[in-house]
XYZ file of C-alpha atoms in Angstrom:
366
model
C 134.070 166.562 95.228
C 133.172 162.656 95.824
C 134.646 160.042 93.750
C 132.225 158.462 91.056
C 134.308 155.863 89.001
C 133.936 154.191 85.521
C 135.655 150.676 85.551
C 136.593 149.240 82.655
C 137.722 145.387 81.845
C 136.262 145.081 85.141
C 136.543 141.406 85.780
C 136.533 140.251 89.356
C 136.349 143.956 90.464
C 139.494 144.084 91.818
C 140.216 147.876 91.092
C 136.542 148.514 92.658
C 137.885 146.643 95.863
C 141.111 148.637 95.093
C 139.222 152.073 95.063
C 137.168 151.358 98.329
C 140.203 150.511 99.979
C 141.656 153.721 99.436
C 137.930 155.734 99.644
C 135.350 153.886 101.768
C 133.261 156.921 100.144
C 134.361 156.255 96.320
C 131.452 154.640 94.217
C 131.637 153.041 90.769
C 128.999 154.190 88.598
C 129.647 151.714 85.633
C 131.506 148.816 84.630
C 132.339 147.126 81.573
C 133.592 143.370 80.940
C 132.843 140.735 77.923
C 132.908 137.852 80.260
C 129.939 136.901 81.456
C 131.040 134.853 84.679
C 133.292 137.621 85.535
C 129.752 140.256 85.281
C 127.977 137.406 87.584
C 130.219 137.759 89.978
C 130.553 141.188 89.734
C 127.132 141.874 90.270
C 126.911 138.984 93.138
C 129.265 141.205 94.997
C 128.384 145.141 93.892
C 125.072 144.533 92.851
C 126.138 146.475 89.611
C 125.653 144.769 86.509
C 128.975 145.396 83.530
C 127.862 146.436 80.306
C 129.247 143.720 77.894
C 129.157 146.013 75.374
C 133.001 146.240 73.563
C 134.582 148.940 75.324
C 135.764 150.241 71.653
C 132.479 150.800 70.931
C 131.793 153.346 73.686
C 131.476 157.067 72.686
C 132.177 160.338 74.346
C 128.703 161.240 74.770
C 128.149 157.538 76.730
C 131.120 158.429 78.824
C 130.057 162.430 79.547
C 126.356 160.895 80.541
C 127.735 159.407 83.811
C 129.636 162.809 85.149
C 132.340 160.412 86.787
C 135.751 161.612 87.879
C 137.892 158.624 88.133
C 138.831 156.096 85.351
C 139.746 152.648 86.640
C 141.388 150.361 84.255
C 142.483 147.131 83.430
C 143.114 146.063 80.066
C 143.732 142.913 78.469
C 147.486 141.780 78.786
C 148.107 139.761 76.216
C 149.182 142.593 73.869
C 152.338 142.809 76.323
C 153.029 139.406 77.834
C 156.294 138.182 77.348
C 155.347 134.650 76.743
C 153.052 135.588 73.685
C 153.578 137.208 70.295
C 153.979 141.324 71.707
C 151.810 142.343 69.189
C 151.490 145.508 70.940
C 149.073 147.726 69.099
C 148.908 145.369 66.379
C 147.025 143.185 68.630
C 143.205 142.839 68.269
C 142.844 143.039 71.931
C 144.681 146.215 72.436
C 141.685 147.905 70.914
C 139.649 148.781 74.094
C 142.769 150.782 75.677
C 143.710 152.417 72.395
C 139.727 153.921 72.183
C 140.060 155.079 75.658
C 142.981 156.637 75.058
C 141.390 158.667 71.927
C 138.247 159.264 74.213
C 140.264 161.100 76.485
C 140.662 163.930 74.049
C 137.174 164.036 73.220
C 134.815 163.761 76.488
C 134.002 167.377 77.851
C 135.417 166.500 81.281
C 138.444 164.455 81.108
C 138.551 162.208 84.586
C 140.382 164.046 86.965
C 141.907 160.467 88.286
C 142.977 157.744 86.069
C 144.279 154.461 87.504
C 145.339 151.908 84.828
C 147.108 147.978 85.822
C 149.143 145.891 83.699
C 151.813 143.274 83.327
C 155.624 143.799 83.411
C 156.647 144.737 79.802
C 153.249 147.030 79.325
C 156.143 149.885 79.960
C 158.119 149.208 76.993
C 155.039 149.224 74.893
C 153.783 151.795 72.034
C 150.362 151.281 73.723
C 151.693 152.804 76.942
C 153.281 155.432 74.809
C 150.536 156.709 73.186
C 148.803 156.669 76.858
C 151.389 158.681 78.366
C 151.627 160.968 75.429
C 147.839 161.722 75.559
C 148.225 162.140 79.617
C 151.278 164.607 79.017
C 149.043 166.698 76.818
C 146.426 167.235 78.458
C 148.148 168.005 81.673
C 148.159 164.689 84.261
C 150.738 164.424 86.612
C 151.663 160.744 85.978
C 153.528 158.334 88.004
C 154.462 154.789 87.103
C 155.470 151.769 89.145
C 156.559 147.902 88.720
C 154.902 146.383 92.305
C 154.699 143.278 94.060
C 152.392 142.088 96.504
C 155.668 141.120 98.576
C 156.124 144.733 99.035
C 153.065 145.537 100.687
C 153.332 142.356 103.197
C 151.073 140.144 101.143
C 152.601 136.474 100.406
C 152.463 136.626 96.502
C 154.922 137.286 94.115
C 152.710 138.924 91.292
C 154.381 142.217 90.313
C 152.449 144.389 88.218
C 152.914 147.789 86.019
C 150.574 150.457 87.618
C 150.165 154.144 86.258
C 148.505 156.992 88.416
C 146.875 160.078 86.819
C 145.764 163.324 88.173
C 144.993 166.028 86.378
C 145.072 169.723 88.243
C 141.593 171.497 88.619
C 140.892 175.276 87.788
C 140.397 176.005 91.407
C 144.117 175.184 92.138
C 146.481 178.132 92.922
C 148.463 179.156 90.107
C 151.917 178.300 91.291
C 151.008 174.808 91.995
C 149.280 174.067 88.701
C 152.559 175.943 86.893
C 154.983 174.081 88.738
C 152.878 170.494 87.749
C 153.091 171.574 84.095
C 156.316 172.075 83.995
C 156.939 168.915 85.843
C 154.252 166.907 83.521
C 154.916 168.026 80.091
C 158.235 166.186 79.790
C 157.134 163.307 81.218
C 157.296 160.566 78.638
C 161.324 161.419 77.868
C 162.316 161.573 81.646
C 159.879 158.588 83.102
C 161.360 156.955 85.692
C 159.629 153.039 87.035
C 159.298 153.098 90.690
C 159.651 150.035 92.572
C 158.290 151.093 95.997
C 154.692 151.680 96.347
C 155.426 155.308 97.468
C 154.822 158.748 96.303
C 158.252 159.726 94.634
C 158.911 162.808 97.507
C 158.323 159.946 100.605
C 161.260 157.923 102.018
C 161.497 154.197 101.372
C 158.461 152.199 102.794
C 159.688 150.377 105.954
C 160.025 146.694 105.108
C 156.567 144.457 105.536
C 156.778 141.839 107.668
C 155.272 138.893 105.055
C 153.259 136.383 107.066
C 153.378 132.889 106.264
C 151.379 131.060 103.912
C 149.068 129.136 106.492
C 147.390 132.509 107.739
C 145.991 132.213 104.411
C 144.659 128.398 104.241
C 141.500 126.953 105.061
C 140.822 123.534 106.756
C 140.741 121.303 103.620
C 140.993 117.553 103.247
C 143.528 116.495 100.589
C 140.927 114.735 98.092
C 140.417 114.477 94.666
C 138.879 117.722 94.274
C 142.310 119.413 95.011
C 145.343 117.431 95.027
C 147.183 117.473 92.019
C 146.565 114.246 90.086
C 149.317 111.908 89.806
C 149.943 112.026 85.588
C 149.970 115.746 86.319
C 153.482 115.063 87.941
C 154.467 112.026 86.230
C 154.351 112.973 82.294
C 156.570 115.969 82.931
C 160.265 114.868 83.326
C 162.969 117.006 85.270
C 159.958 119.914 85.734
C 160.632 121.745 88.551
C 157.535 122.371 90.607
C 157.060 125.646 92.580
C 156.116 123.309 96.074
C 155.477 125.678 98.966
C 154.829 124.433 102.583
C 152.414 126.525 104.907
C 155.493 127.938 107.293
C 156.274 129.371 103.317
C 155.962 133.072 103.063
C 155.922 133.020 99.136
C 154.034 131.907 96.582
C 154.225 132.787 92.633
C 151.753 134.183 90.298
C 148.449 132.412 90.221
C 148.026 132.695 86.240
C 144.478 131.611 84.700
C 145.336 128.186 83.591
C 145.792 127.435 87.597
C 143.917 124.020 88.773
C 144.161 122.688 84.543
C 146.605 120.244 83.095
C 148.546 123.185 82.135
C 150.811 123.226 85.588
C 153.749 124.877 83.949
C 154.579 128.343 85.308
C 150.747 128.474 86.727
C 151.618 128.734 90.463
C 152.499 127.552 93.302
C 151.234 124.312 94.663
C 151.059 123.211 98.719
C 152.929 120.540 100.194
C 150.346 118.769 102.782
C 152.870 115.893 104.551
C 155.833 114.429 104.427
C 157.394 118.124 106.127
C 160.364 116.318 107.152
C 161.774 115.134 103.753
C 164.255 116.422 101.605
C 163.463 116.085 98.015
C 164.316 118.129 94.451
C 161.280 119.693 93.070
C 162.352 117.770 89.974
C 162.121 114.259 91.284
C 159.149 112.926 90.488
C 158.317 109.897 93.067
C 159.735 112.008 96.199
C 157.068 114.509 95.228
C 154.141 111.763 94.507
C 154.923 111.510 98.891
C 154.143 114.991 99.666
C 150.430 115.535 99.166
C 150.701 117.953 96.666
C 147.868 120.205 96.431
C 146.198 123.273 94.549
C 145.376 126.330 96.137
C 141.532 126.592 96.783
C 140.296 129.810 94.669
C 139.506 131.449 98.533
C 143.425 130.775 99.410
C 143.721 132.556 96.100
C 141.609 135.421 96.621
C 143.364 135.745 100.317
C 146.323 136.206 98.679
C 144.927 138.799 96.017
C 143.715 140.440 99.356
C 139.922 140.410 98.370
C 137.780 140.864 101.345
C 136.560 137.164 100.966
C 136.070 136.762 104.555
C 133.235 139.495 105.350
C 136.405 141.328 106.996
C 139.012 143.789 106.400
C 141.344 141.225 105.010
C 142.659 143.665 102.456
C 143.832 145.809 105.214
C 146.607 143.227 106.204
C 144.793 142.338 109.798
C 144.407 146.311 110.655
C 141.722 146.225 113.507
C 141.862 149.670 113.175
C 139.837 150.172 110.077
C 136.213 149.243 109.294
C 135.714 146.303 107.050
C 135.112 147.350 103.438
C 131.933 148.353 102.259
C 131.474 145.308 100.054
C 132.679 141.775 100.550
C 133.882 139.071 97.972
C 132.479 135.995 97.625
C 131.316 133.730 94.565
C 128.068 132.760 93.072
C 126.883 129.338 92.926
C 126.715 129.616 89.880
C 130.555 129.921 89.017
C 132.629 126.421 89.015
C 136.017 125.832 90.638
C 137.880 125.978 86.971
C 136.086 128.936 86.137
C 136.916 130.519 89.717
C 140.483 129.622 89.287
C 140.945 131.249 85.769
C 138.986 134.613 87.021
C 141.593 134.923 89.555
C 144.114 134.082 87.624
C 143.114 137.109 85.402
C 142.387 139.813 88.774
C 145.046 141.837 90.488
C 145.767 142.308 94.246
C 143.746 144.406 95.798
C 146.059 145.445 98.198
C 148.718 147.142 96.016
C 145.598 148.879 94.005
C 144.622 150.042 97.073
C 147.770 151.179 98.782
C 149.028 153.161 95.627
C 145.289 154.842 95.019
C 145.198 155.721 98.629
C 148.901 157.110 98.700
C 149.347 158.742 95.075
C 146.640 158.939 93.387
C 144.391 160.700 95.694
C 147.363 161.716 98.316
C 146.486 165.068 100.046
C 142.856 164.848 98.009
C 139.458 165.549 100.151
C 137.185 163.322 98.990
């Protein structure tokens, strides 16, 4: 049966792109997000306008009418992030996810496939426990992962939590169903979090050769737009900036604060000159001389494996694969600051696509 997906908390559509990586014939038939700038990008790239209706106000009848067999979820991370208050189910921003967990019990035909993305620490949350308890009860086969893009050959270290859940269909062989039921029912108590994007029965992935950062760079002059302002550097005494060179093979996680004055922990900065100079990352005077600049939104999008160049960039340069059905670009209405913020709230398309292809849709004829 063809994949008909619903994308909840859709943002820039990273889960949509990941689904297309796994199955180019799959369709997202509806999406929801409250951010107007994210929705403008989504419509610009997919021709589909996400609803701004709060997910906590959806009902089973509304969901049923889409006749969807796949749910894609990237709920807000703030209730779970280690740098926040970790309010979990007591945080109002968790209401959308918890409401969808309840709707799973109410829809006429629960989706066969479910994919969830969130931050590390979600795996210890009560929200996750409630989700998996429901999936157990509805007889889903569940797998959970903590994976970084570095593991699939992308030069960005953005480890995230992922869950895949697949429900057995009535027409599948009874003995297979019984074996799956026996494995799924006690899942919550025996859960293990895998750290490679492989099916549990597969051997470990071969190490990927991570390309240097120069492969992701634009030809950008260091000017007032992208250069890190001097006062950003000098006012932070002894702060160790994460500075990378074009021949580096790792960038740190880009957050929604990237590009603003909140530089602490917001992402890597690119050194553009004085490459032979030795310096300490907390030596402010030396740092002022290395031409430190922000990564452009296009570069960050490439590091998140969005197909921003209209080619199969998310496939890691695999020329044998066809281009993705939808390329990625920003509409002219989105400002530079908004681009960085939206990307900071997004995810890595290649990790998502790999997990959907190799785990969620494994051995499935779509």
